[in-house]
Coordinates of C-alpha atoms in Angstrom, one line a residue:
Chain E
M641 CA 16.8 -154.8 -61.2
F642 CA 19.0 -153.4 -64.0
Q643 CA 17.3 -152.7 -67.3
L644 CA 19.0 -150.8 -70.2
H645 CA 17.4 -147.4 -70.6
P646 CA 15.0 -147.5 -73.6
Q647 CA 16.6 -144.5 -75.3
L648 CA 20.0 -146.2 -75.1
A649 CA 18.5 -149.4 -76.4
K650 CA 16.8 -147.6 -79.3
D651 CA 20.0 -145.8 -80.4
S652 CA 22.4 -148.7 -80.3
F653 CA 23.2 -152.4 -80.9
P654 CA 24.3 -154.8 -78.2
I655 CA 28.0 -155.9 -78.5
L656 CA 28.8 -158.0 -75.4
N657 CA 28.7 -158.1 -71.6
L658 CA 31.8 -157.4 -69.5
P659 CA 31.9 -158.5 -65.8
L660 CA 30.1 -155.3 -64.8
S661 CA 29.0 -153.4 -67.9
T662 CA 26.9 -154.1 -70.9
V663 CA 28.6 -152.7 -74.0
I664 CA 26.6 -151.2 -76.9
L665 CA 27.5 -149.7 -80.2
M666 CA 26.0 -146.3 -81.0
N667 CA 24.1 -146.5 -84.3
D668 CA 26.1 -143.7 -85.9
A669 CA 28.5 -144.8 -88.5
R670 CA 30.4 -141.5 -88.4
F671 CA 32.2 -142.4 -85.2
P672 CA 33.5 -145.7 -83.7
W673 CA 31.5 -145.1 -80.6
I674 CA 30.7 -147.5 -77.8
I675 CA 29.0 -147.0 -74.4
L676 CA 29.6 -148.9 -71.2
V677 CA 26.5 -149.2 -69.0
P678 CA 27.2 -150.7 -65.5
E679 CA 24.5 -153.3 -64.9
R680 CA 23.3 -151.9 -61.6
P681 CA 20.0 -150.3 -60.9
N682 CA 19.4 -146.6 -60.1
L683 CA 22.9 -145.2 -60.9
V684 CA 23.1 -141.6 -62.0
D685 CA 26.6 -140.2 -61.2
L686 CA 30.0 -142.0 -61.4
H687 CA 30.5 -141.6 -57.7
D688 CA 27.2 -143.5 -57.0
L689 CA 29.0 -146.8 -57.7
K690 CA 30.1 -148.8 -54.7
H691 CA 33.9 -149.1 -54.3
D692 CA 34.2 -152.5 -55.9
D693 CA 31.9 -151.7 -58.8
Y694 CA 33.7 -148.4 -59.3
N695 CA 37.1 -150.2 -59.6
A696 CA 35.5 -152.7 -61.9
L697 CA 34.1 -150.0 -64.1
T698 CA 37.4 -148.0 -64.3
R699 CA 39.2 -151.2 -65.2
E700 CA 36.7 -151.9 -68.0
I701 CA 37.0 -148.3 -69.2
R702 CA 40.8 -148.5 -69.3
G703 CA 40.6 -151.8 -71.2
A704 CA 37.9 -150.6 -73.6
S705 CA 39.7 -147.3 -74.3
K706 CA 43.0 -149.1 -75.1
A707 CA 41.3 -151.7 -77.3
M708 CA 39.3 -149.2 -79.3
A709 CA 42.3 -146.9 -79.7
A710 CA 44.3 -149.9 -81.2
L711 CA 41.4 -151.4 -83.2
F712 CA 40.6 -148.1 -84.9
T713 CA 44.1 -146.5 -84.8
A714 CA 42.4 -143.4 -83.3
D715 CA 44.1 -140.1 -83.1
K716 CA 42.5 -139.5 -79.7
M717 CA 40.1 -141.3 -77.4
N718 CA 37.1 -139.4 -75.9
V719 CA 35.8 -140.8 -72.6
A720 CA 32.9 -139.2 -70.9
T721 CA 29.9 -139.6 -68.7
L722 CA 27.4 -136.8 -69.2
G723 CA 23.9 -138.2 -68.8
N724 CA 22.1 -134.9 -69.2
M725 CA 19.7 -136.5 -71.6
V726 CA 19.6 -140.1 -70.4
P727 CA 19.9 -140.2 -66.6
Q728 CA 21.0 -143.9 -66.4
L729 CA 24.8 -143.9 -65.8
H730 CA 26.6 -144.7 -69.0
I731 CA 30.1 -144.0 -70.3
H732 CA 30.9 -143.0 -73.8
I733 CA 34.1 -144.3 -75.3
I734 CA 34.7 -142.8 -78.8
A735 CA 37.6 -143.1 -81.2
R736 CA 38.3 -139.7 -82.8
Y737 CA 40.1 -138.7 -85.9
R738 CA 41.5 -135.3 -86.8
N739 CA 39.3 -135.4 -89.9
D740 CA 36.1 -136.9 -88.5
A741 CA 32.7 -135.3 -88.8
A742 CA 32.9 -133.3 -85.5
W743 CA 36.6 -132.7 -84.8
P744 CA 37.8 -130.9 -82.8
A745 CA 34.3 -130.5 -81.2
P746 CA 32.8 -133.2 -79.0
V747 CA 30.4 -135.6 -81.0
W748 CA 27.3 -134.9 -79.0
G749 CA 24.7 -132.8 -80.8
K750 CA 27.0 -132.4 -83.9
G751 CA 25.1 -133.0 -87.1
V752 CA 22.8 -135.9 -87.6
A753 CA 23.6 -139.6 -86.8
E754 CA 24.2 -141.8 -89.8
P755 CA 22.8 -145.2 -89.2
Y756 CA 24.9 -148.2 -90.1
E757 CA 24.1 -150.4 -93.1
T758 CA 23.3 -153.9 -91.7
T759 CA 26.4 -155.6 -92.9
A760 CA 28.6 -152.7 -91.7
A761 CA 27.0 -152.8 -88.3
E762 CA 27.5 -156.6 -88.0
A763 CA 31.2 -156.3 -89.0
R764 CA 31.9 -153.5 -86.6
I765 CA 30.1 -155.3 -83.7
N766 CA 32.1 -158.4 -84.4
D767 CA 35.4 -156.5 -84.5
I768 CA 34.7 -154.7 -81.3
R769 CA 33.4 -157.9 -79.5
V770 CA 36.7 -159.7 -80.4
A771 CA 38.8 -156.7 -79.2
L772 CA 37.0 -156.4 -75.9
Q773 CA 36.5 -160.1 -75.1
G774 CA 38.3 -161.1 -71.9
L775 CA 38.4 -157.6 -70.4
Chain U
M157 CA 59.1 -133.1 -66.6
F158 CA 55.4 -132.2 -66.2
Q159 CA 54.3 -128.7 -67.0
L160 CA 50.7 -127.5 -67.2
H161 CA 49.8 -126.8 -70.9
P162 CA 49.9 -123.1 -71.5
Q163 CA 46.3 -123.1 -72.8
L164 CA 44.9 -124.7 -69.6
A165 CA 47.0 -122.3 -67.5
K166 CA 45.6 -119.4 -69.4
D167 CA 42.0 -120.4 -69.1
S168 CA 42.0 -121.2 -65.4
F169 CA 43.1 -120.6 -61.8
P170 CA 45.1 -123.0 -59.7
I171 CA 43.2 -124.6 -56.8
L172 CA 45.3 -127.3 -55.1
N173 CA 47.5 -130.3 -55.8
L174 CA 46.2 -133.8 -55.0
P175 CA 48.7 -136.7 -54.8
L176 CA 48.7 -137.2 -58.5
S177 CA 46.8 -134.3 -60.1
T178 CA 46.9 -130.6 -60.1
V179 CA 43.4 -129.2 -59.9
I180 CA 42.4 -126.0 -61.7
L181 CA 39.2 -123.9 -61.9
M182 CA 38.0 -123.0 -65.4
N183 CA 37.6 -119.3 -65.6
D184 CA 33.9 -119.5 -66.6
A185 CA 31.5 -118.4 -63.9
R186 CA 28.6 -120.0 -65.7
F187 CA 29.6 -123.5 -64.5
P188 CA 31.3 -124.9 -61.4
W189 CA 34.0 -126.5 -63.5
I190 CA 37.3 -128.0 -62.4
I191 CA 39.9 -129.9 -64.3
L192 CA 42.2 -132.6 -63.0
V193 CA 45.6 -132.8 -64.7
P194 CA 47.8 -135.8 -63.7
E195 CA 51.3 -134.4 -63.1
R196 CA 53.1 -136.8 -65.5
P197 CA 54.7 -135.8 -68.7
N198 CA 53.6 -136.8 -72.2
L199 CA 50.2 -138.3 -71.4
V200 CA 47.5 -138.1 -74.0
D201 CA 44.9 -140.8 -73.4
L202 CA 43.5 -142.1 -70.2
H203 CA 44.9 -145.6 -70.9
D204 CA 48.4 -144.1 -71.2
L205 CA 48.6 -143.9 -67.4
K206 CA 50.6 -146.6 -65.7
H207 CA 48.4 -148.9 -63.5
D208 CA 49.2 -147.2 -60.1
D209 CA 48.7 -143.7 -61.6
Y210 CA 45.5 -144.8 -63.3
N211 CA 44.2 -146.0 -59.9
A212 CA 45.3 -142.8 -58.2
L213 CA 43.6 -140.8 -60.9
T214 CA 40.3 -142.7 -60.8
R215 CA 40.3 -142.3 -57.0
E216 CA 40.8 -138.6 -57.3
I217 CA 38.1 -138.3 -59.9
R218 CA 35.6 -140.2 -57.7
G219 CA 36.4 -138.0 -54.7
A220 CA 36.3 -134.8 -56.7
S221 CA 33.0 -135.7 -58.4
K222 CA 31.4 -136.5 -55.1
A223 CA 32.7 -133.4 -53.4
M224 CA 31.7 -131.1 -56.3
A225 CA 28.2 -132.7 -56.4
A226 CA 27.8 -132.0 -52.6
L227 CA 29.3 -128.5 -52.6
F228 CA 27.2 -127.2 -55.5
T229 CA 24.2 -129.4 -54.9
A230 CA 24.4 -130.3 -58.6
D231 CA 21.6 -132.0 -60.6
K232 CA 24.2 -134.0 -62.5
M233 CA 27.9 -134.4 -62.7
N234 CA 29.7 -134.4 -66.1
V235 CA 33.1 -136.1 -66.1
A236 CA 35.0 -136.3 -69.3
T237 CA 38.4 -136.4 -71.0
L238 CA 38.3 -135.1 -74.6
G239 CA 41.6 -133.4 -75.4
N240 CA 40.8 -132.7 -78.9
M241 CA 41.9 -129.1 -78.5
V242 CA 44.6 -129.4 -75.8
P243 CA 46.4 -132.7 -76.1
Q244 CA 47.7 -132.9 -72.5
L245 CA 45.6 -135.4 -70.6
H246 CA 43.1 -133.6 -68.5
I247 CA 39.8 -134.5 -66.9
H248 CA 36.8 -132.2 -66.8
I249 CA 34.6 -132.4 -63.7
I250 CA 31.6 -130.1 -64.1
A251 CA 28.6 -129.6 -61.8
R252 CA 25.5 -129.2 -64.0
Y253 CA 22.0 -127.8 -63.3
R254 CA 18.8 -128.3 -65.3
N255 CA 18.7 -124.5 -65.7
D256 CA 22.3 -123.8 -66.5
A257 CA 23.6 -122.0 -69.6
A258 CA 24.1 -125.1 -71.7
W259 CA 21.7 -127.8 -70.4
P260 CA 21.1 -130.4 -71.6
A261 CA 24.0 -130.0 -74.0
P262 CA 27.6 -130.5 -72.9
V263 CA 29.4 -127.3 -71.9
W264 CA 32.1 -127.2 -74.5
G265 CA 31.7 -124.8 -77.3
K266 CA 28.4 -123.5 -75.9
G267 CA 28.2 -119.7 -75.9
V268 CA 31.1 -117.6 -74.5
A269 CA 32.9 -118.1 -71.2
E270 CA 32.1 -115.5 -68.5
P271 CA 35.2 -114.7 -66.6
Y272 CA 34.9 -114.5 -62.8
E273 CA 35.0 -111.3 -60.8
T274 CA 38.2 -111.4 -58.7
T275 CA 36.4 -111.8 -55.3
A276 CA 34.0 -114.5 -56.8
A277 CA 36.9 -116.4 -58.2
E278 CA 38.7 -116.3 -54.8
A279 CA 35.6 -117.5 -52.9
R280 CA 35.0 -120.3 -55.3
I281 CA 38.6 -121.4 -55.3
N282 CA 38.6 -121.4 -51.5
D283 CA 35.4 -123.4 -51.3
I284 CA 36.6 -126.0 -53.7
R285 CA 40.0 -126.2 -52.0
V286 CA 38.4 -126.9 -48.7
A287 CA 36.1 -129.5 -50.2
L288 CA 38.9 -131.4 -52.0
Q289 CA 41.6 -131.2 -49.4
G290 CA 42.6 -134.6 -48.1
L291 CA 41.5 -136.5 -51.2

């Protein structure tokens, strides 16, 4: 049975569920940063997904990347699955700006996460939920 | 017309061409690290690809990730498109080990690239070409 990895749960807020993936917001106000987690047990690498699930995931990645780019008028989207820290397969989708806190480096391990204020988190979650609904 | 970005060309060796992407080996012997570059002009983000090309790319990513994992008996595959430095859309596929030079951090910006010896580069390119042929 699928269960969100406790580390991912701890670092994030739930946004919505897509047909395959649960979508969470990383609790780091420096970056508009969501994560897609396919709701299947025991996945580690991208190619572990069965064909239909892989196609569903890549469809959701495309839609989420496009929606996040538009919502945040990003300069560049970063899309990545690393999983060196948290083994459960999860896909980062991050809207980047040329003047953000890590540019041009990747966001991982750069500085310290800045947790959202409660109202800022609620507003961002709501904006993203609206943008991703129906994917 | 598509042309490989000069920075990517400078940092890598050509391996082979898949139906959509040209595949190159990063000239850093610390990591088995290839890059897929869809041979289409003016792409920046993943969602810029037209539907058919997107499906072709995700198929090539899946096949390349699986082949690299098997060839290098990787502990984990890292798959990412960042493009903060080189704007031309390109997808990193990296075989990672729990004892490699950057683990558990991502490879980008960690230490200094170690160029391959000529014979080591030739051997690695040949191994990967064989593993990816027919994708």
